[in-house]
Coordinates of N, CA and C and ligand atoms in Angstrom, one line a residue:
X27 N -5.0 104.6 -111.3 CA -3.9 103.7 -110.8 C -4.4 102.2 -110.8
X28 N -4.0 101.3 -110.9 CA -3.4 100.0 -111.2 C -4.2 99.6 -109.6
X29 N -4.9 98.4 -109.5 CA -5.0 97.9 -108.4 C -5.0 96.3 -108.6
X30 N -4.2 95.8 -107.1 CA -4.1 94.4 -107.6 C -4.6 93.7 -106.2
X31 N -4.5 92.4 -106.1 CA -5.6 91.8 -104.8 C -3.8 90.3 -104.2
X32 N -4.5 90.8 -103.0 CA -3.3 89.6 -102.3 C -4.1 89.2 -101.2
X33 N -3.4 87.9 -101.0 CA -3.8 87.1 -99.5 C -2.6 87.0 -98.6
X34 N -3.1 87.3 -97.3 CA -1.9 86.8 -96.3 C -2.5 85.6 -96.0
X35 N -1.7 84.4 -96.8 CA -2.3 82.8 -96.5 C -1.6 83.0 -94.9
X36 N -2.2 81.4 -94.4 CA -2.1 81.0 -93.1 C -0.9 80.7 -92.8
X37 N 0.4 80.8 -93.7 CA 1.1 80.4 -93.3 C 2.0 81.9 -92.5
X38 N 1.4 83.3 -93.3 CA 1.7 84.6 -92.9 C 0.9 84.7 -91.4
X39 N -0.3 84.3 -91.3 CA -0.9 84.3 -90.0 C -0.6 83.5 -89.0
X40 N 0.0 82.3 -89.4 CA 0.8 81.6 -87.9 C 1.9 81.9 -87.9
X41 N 2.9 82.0 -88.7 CA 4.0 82.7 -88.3 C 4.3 84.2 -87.5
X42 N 3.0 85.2 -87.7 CA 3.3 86.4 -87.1 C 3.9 87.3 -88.2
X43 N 3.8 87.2 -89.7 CA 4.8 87.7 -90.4 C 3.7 89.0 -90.8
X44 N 2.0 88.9 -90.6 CA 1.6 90.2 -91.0 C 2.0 91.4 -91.3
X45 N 2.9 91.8 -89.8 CA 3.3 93.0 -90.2 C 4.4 93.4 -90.9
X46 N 4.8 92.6 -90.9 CA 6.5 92.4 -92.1 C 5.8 92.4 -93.3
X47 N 5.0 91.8 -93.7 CA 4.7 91.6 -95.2 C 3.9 92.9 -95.6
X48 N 3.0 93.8 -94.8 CA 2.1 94.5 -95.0 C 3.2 95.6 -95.0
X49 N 4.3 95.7 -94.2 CA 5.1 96.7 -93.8 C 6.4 97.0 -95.5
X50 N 6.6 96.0 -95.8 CA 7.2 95.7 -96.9 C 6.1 96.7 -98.4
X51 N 4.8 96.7 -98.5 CA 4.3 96.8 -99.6 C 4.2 98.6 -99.1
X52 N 3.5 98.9 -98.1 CA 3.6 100.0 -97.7 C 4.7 100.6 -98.2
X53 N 6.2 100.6 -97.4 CA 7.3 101.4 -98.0 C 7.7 101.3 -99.2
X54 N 7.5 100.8 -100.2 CA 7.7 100.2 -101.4 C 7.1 101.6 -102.0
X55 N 5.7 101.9 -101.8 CA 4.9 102.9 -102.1 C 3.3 102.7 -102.5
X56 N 3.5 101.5 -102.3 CA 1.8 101.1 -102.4 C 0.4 101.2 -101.6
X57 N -0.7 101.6 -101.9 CA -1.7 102.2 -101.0 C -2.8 101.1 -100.8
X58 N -3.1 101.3 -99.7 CA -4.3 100.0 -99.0 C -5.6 100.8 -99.7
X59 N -6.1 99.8 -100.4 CA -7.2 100.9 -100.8 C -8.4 99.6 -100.3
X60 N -8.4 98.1 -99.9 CA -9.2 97.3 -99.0 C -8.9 96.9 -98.4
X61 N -9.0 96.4 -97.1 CA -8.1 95.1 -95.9 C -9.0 94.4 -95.3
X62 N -9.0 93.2 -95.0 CA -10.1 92.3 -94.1 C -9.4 90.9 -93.9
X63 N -9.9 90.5 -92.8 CA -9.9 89.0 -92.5 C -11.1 88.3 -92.7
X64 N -11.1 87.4 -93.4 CA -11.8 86.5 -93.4 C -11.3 84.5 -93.7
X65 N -12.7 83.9 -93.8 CA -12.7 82.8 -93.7 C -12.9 82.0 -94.9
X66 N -11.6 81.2 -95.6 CA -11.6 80.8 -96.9 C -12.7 79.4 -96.5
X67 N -13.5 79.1 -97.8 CA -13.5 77.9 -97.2 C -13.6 76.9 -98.9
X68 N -13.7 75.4 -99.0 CA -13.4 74.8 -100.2 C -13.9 75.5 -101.6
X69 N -15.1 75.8 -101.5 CA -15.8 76.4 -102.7 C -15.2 77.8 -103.2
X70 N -15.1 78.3 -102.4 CA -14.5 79.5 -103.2 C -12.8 79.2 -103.6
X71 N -12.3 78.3 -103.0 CA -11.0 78.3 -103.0 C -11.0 77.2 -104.9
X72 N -12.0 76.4 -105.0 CA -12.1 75.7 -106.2 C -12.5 76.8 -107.4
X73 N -13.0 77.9 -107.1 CA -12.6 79.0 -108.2 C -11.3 79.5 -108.3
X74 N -11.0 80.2 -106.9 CA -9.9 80.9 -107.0 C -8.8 80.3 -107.4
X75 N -8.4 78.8 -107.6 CA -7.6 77.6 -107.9 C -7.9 77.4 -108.7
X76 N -8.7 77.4 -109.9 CA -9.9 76.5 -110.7 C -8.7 75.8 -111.5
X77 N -7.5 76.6 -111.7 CA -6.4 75.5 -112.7 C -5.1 75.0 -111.6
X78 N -5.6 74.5 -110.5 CA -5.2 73.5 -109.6 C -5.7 72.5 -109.5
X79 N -7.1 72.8 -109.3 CA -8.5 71.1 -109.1 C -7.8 69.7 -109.0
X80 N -7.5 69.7 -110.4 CA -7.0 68.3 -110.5 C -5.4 67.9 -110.5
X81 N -4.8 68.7 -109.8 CA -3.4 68.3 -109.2 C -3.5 67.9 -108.1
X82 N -2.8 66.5 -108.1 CA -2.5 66.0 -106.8 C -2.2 66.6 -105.2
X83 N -1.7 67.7 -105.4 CA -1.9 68.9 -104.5 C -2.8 69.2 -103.6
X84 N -3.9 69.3 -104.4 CA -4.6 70.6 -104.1 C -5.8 70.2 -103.1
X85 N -6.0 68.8 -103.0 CA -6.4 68.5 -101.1 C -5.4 69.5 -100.2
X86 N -4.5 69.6 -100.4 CA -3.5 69.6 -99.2 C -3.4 71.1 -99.2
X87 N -3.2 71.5 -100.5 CA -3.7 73.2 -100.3 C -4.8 73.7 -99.8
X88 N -5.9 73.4 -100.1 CA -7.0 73.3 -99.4 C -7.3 73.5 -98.1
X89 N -6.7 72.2 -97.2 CA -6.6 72.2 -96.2 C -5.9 73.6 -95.5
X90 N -4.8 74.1 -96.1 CA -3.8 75.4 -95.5 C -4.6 76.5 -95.8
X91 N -4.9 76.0 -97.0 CA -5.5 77.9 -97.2 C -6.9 78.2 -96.0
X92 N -7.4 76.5 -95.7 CA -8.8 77.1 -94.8 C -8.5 76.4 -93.2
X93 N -6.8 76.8 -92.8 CA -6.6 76.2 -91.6 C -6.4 77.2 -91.0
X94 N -6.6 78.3 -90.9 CA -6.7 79.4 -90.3 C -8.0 80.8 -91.2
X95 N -8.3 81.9 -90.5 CA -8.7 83.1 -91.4 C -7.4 83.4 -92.1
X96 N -7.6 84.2 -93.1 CA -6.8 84.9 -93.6 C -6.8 86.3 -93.8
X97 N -6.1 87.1 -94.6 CA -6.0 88.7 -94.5 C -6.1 88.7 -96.2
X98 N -7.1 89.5 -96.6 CA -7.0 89.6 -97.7 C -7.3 91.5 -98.0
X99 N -6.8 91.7 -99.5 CA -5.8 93.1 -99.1 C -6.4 93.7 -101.1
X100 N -6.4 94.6 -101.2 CA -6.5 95.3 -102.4 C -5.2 96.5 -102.2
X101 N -4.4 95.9 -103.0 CA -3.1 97.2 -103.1 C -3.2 98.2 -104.2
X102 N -2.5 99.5 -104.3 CA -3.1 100.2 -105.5 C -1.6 101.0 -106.1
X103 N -1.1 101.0 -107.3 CA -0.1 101.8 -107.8 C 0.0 101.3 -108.8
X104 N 0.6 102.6 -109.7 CA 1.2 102.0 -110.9 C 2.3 100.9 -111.1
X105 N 1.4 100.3 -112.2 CA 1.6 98.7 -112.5 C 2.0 98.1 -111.2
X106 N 0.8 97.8 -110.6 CA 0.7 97.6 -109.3 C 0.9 95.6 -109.5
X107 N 0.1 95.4 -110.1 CA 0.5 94.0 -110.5 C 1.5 93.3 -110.3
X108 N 2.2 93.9 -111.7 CA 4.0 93.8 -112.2 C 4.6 93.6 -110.5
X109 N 4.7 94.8 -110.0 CA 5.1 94.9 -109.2 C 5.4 94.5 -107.7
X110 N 3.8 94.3 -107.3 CA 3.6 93.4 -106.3 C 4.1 91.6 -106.6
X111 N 3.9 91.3 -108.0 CA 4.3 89.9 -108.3 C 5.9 90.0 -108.0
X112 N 6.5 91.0 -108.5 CA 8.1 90.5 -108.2 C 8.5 91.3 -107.1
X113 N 7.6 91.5 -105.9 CA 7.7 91.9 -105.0 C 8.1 90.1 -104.0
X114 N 6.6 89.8 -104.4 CA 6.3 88.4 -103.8 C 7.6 87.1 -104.1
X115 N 7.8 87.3 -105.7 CA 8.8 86.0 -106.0 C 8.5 84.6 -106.6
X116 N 9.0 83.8 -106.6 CA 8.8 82.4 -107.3 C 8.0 81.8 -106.1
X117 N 6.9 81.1 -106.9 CA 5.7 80.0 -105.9 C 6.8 79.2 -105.0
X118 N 7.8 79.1 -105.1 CA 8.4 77.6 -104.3 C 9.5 79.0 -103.7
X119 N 9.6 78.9 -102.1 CA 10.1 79.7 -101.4 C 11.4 79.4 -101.6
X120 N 12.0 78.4 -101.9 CA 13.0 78.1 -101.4 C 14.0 78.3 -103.1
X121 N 13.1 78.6 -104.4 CA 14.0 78.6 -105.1 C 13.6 80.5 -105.7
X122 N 12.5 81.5 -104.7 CA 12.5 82.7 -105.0 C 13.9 83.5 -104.5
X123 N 13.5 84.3 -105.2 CA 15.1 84.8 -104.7 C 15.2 85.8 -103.6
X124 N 16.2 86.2 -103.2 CA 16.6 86.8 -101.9 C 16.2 88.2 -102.4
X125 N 15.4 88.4 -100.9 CA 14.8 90.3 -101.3 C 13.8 90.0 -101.8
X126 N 13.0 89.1 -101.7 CA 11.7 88.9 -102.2 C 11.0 88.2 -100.9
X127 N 9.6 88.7 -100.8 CA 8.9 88.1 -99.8 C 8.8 86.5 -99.3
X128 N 8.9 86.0 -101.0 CA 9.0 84.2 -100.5 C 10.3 84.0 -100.2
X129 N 11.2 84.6 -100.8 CA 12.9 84.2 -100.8 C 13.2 84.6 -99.3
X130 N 12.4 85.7 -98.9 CA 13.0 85.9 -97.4 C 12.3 85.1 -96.1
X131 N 11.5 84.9 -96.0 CA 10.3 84.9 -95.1 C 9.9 82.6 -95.0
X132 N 10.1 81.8 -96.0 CA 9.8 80.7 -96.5 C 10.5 79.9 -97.2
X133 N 10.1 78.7 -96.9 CA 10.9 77.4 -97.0 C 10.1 76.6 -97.9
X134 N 8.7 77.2 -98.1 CA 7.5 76.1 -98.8 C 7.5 76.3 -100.1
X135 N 7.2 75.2 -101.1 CA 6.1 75.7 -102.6 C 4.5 75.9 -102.2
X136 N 4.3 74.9 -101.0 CA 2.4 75.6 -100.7 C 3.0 76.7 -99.9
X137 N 3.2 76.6 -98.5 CA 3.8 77.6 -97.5 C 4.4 78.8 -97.9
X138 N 3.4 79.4 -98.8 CA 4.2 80.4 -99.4 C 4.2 82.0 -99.2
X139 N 3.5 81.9 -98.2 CA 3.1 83.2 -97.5 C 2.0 84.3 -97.4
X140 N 1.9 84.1 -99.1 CA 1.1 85.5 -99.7 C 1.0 84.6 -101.1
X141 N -0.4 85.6 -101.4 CA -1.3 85.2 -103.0 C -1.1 86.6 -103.6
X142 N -0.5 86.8 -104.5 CA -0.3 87.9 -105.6 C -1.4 87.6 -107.1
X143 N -2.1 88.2 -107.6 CA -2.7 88.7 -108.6 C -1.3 88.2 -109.7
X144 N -1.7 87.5 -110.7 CA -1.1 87.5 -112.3 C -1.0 87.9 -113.3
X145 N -2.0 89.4 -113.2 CA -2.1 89.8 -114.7 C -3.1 90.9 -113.7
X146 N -3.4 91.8 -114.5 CA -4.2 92.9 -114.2 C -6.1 92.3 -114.5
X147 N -6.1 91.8 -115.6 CA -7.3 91.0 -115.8 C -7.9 90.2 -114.5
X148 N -7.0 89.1 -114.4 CA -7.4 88.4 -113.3 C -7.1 89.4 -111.9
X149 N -6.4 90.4 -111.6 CA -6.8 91.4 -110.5 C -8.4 91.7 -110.2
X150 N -8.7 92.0 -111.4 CA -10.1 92.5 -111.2 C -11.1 91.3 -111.3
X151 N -11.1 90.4 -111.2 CA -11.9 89.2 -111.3 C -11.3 89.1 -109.3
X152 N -10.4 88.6 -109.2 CA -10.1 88.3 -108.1 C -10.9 89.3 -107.1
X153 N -10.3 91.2 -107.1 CA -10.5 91.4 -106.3 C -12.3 91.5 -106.2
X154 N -13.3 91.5 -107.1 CA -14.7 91.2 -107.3 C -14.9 90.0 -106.2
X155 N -14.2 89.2 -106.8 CA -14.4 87.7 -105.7 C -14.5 88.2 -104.2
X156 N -13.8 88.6 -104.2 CA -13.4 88.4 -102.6 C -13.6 89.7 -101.7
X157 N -14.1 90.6 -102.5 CA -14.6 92.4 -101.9 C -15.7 92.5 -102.7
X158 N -17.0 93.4 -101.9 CA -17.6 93.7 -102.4 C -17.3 95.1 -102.5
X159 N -18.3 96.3 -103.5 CA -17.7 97.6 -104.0 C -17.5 98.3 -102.6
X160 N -18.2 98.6 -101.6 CA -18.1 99.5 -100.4 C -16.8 99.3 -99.9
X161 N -16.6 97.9 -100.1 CA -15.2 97.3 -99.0 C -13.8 98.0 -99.8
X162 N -13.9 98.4 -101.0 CA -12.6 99.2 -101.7 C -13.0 100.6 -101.7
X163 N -11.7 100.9 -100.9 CA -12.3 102.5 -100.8 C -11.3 103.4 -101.9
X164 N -11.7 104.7 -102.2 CA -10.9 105.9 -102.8 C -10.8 106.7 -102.1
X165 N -9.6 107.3 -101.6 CA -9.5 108.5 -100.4 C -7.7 108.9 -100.4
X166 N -7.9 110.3 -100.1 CA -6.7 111.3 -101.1 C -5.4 110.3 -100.5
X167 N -4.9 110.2 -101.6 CA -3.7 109.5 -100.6 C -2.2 110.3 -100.6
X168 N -1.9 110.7 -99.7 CA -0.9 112.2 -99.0 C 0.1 112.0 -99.4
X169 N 0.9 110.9 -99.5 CA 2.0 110.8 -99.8 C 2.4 110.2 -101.3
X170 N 1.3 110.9 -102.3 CA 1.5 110.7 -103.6 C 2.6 111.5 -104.0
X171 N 2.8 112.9 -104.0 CA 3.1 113.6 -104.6 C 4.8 113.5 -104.7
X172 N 5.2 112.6 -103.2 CA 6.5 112.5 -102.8 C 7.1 111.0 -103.9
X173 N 5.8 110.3 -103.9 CA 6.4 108.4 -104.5 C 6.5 108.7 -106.0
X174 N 5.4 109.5 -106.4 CA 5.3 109.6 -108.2 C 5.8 111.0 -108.4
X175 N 6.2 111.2 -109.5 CA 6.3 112.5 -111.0 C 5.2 113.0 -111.0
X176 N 4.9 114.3 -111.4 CA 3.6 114.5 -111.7 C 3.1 113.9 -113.2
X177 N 4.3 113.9 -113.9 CA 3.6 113.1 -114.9 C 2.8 111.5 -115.3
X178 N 3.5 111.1 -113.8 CA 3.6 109.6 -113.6 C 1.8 109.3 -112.8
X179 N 0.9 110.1 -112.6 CA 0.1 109.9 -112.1 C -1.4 110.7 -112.6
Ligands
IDP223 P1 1.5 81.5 -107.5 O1 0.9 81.5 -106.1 O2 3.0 81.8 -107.5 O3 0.7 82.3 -108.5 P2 0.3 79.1 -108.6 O4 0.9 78.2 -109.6 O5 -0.9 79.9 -109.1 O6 1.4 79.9 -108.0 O7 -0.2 78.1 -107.4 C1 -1.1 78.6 -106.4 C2 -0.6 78.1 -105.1 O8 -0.7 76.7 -105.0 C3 0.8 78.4 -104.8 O9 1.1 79.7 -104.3 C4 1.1 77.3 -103.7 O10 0.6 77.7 -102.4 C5 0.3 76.1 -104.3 N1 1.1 75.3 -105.1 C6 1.5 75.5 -106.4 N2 2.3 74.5 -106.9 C7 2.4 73.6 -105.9 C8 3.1 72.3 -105.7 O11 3.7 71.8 -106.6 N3 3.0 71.8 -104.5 C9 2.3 72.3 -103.4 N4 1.6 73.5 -103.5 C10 1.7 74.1 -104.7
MG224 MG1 -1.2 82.0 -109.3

């Protein structure tokens, strides 16, 4: 199965929306296969951005992504990517659409709640960044048999 990498930026941790957002991927049918809080700080965020740097922006993102810890997450299912991206919605809250995590939850283009993976390649670069191998686990997960086909898995 398909694994993709997300953040609950600070704007999911000062608002209190953790469990809505985490509660959302769950029923959907997707499996935690990492979870952690930690502490972003400039340098790693000038990778994880590397094609932001030089937008006028990206002081100011900066600042949000390392104004609180954050919750960073390894989700796992088929085309887990795909899915979790149009789970999430359009970068600018206010023009994602309704039933989507930015469209419901946000008002911002930075304030956007959550970081979604773009492609399955950069999943696996991402989640390398930010987990080491111990921190992603594999363990039976029970309520496969009910989400997928047997062919589907
Ligand atoms: P994405 O998060 O939807 O993949 P990206 O273009 O990769 O969008 O941008 C990364 C993050 O940078 C966005 O989620 C948002 O927090 C911030 N950002 C992007 N564009 C803008 C902007 O025009 N103004 C302020 N912040 C922005
Ligand atoms: Mg992006």
């Amino acid at each position: 199965m398909e694994q993709t990498f997300i953040i609950l930026k600070p704007s999911a941790i000062k608002r209190s929306l953790v469990g809505d957002v985490i509660t959302r991927f769950q029923r959907k049918g997707l499996f935690i296969s990492g979870i952690k809080m930690m502490q972003l700080d400039e340098a790693i965020l000038r990778v994880h951005y590397a094609h932001l740097v030089d937008r006028p922006f990206f002081p100011s993102l900066v600042k949000s992504m390392t104004s609180t810890p954050v919750i960073v997450m390894v989700l796992k299912g088929n085309d887990a990517v795909a899915v979790v991206r149009s789970m999430v919605g359009a970068t600018n809250c206010r023009a994602a659409a309704p039933g989507t995590i930015r469209g419901d939850f946000g008002m911002s283009g930075q304030e956007n709640i959550v970081h979604a993976s773009d492609s399955p390649e950069n999943a696996i670069i991402e989640i390398n960044r930010f987990f080491s191998p111990e921190e992603v686990f594999d363990y039976p997960m029970l309520t496969q048999a009910a989400i997928y086909a047997p062919d589907e898995v």
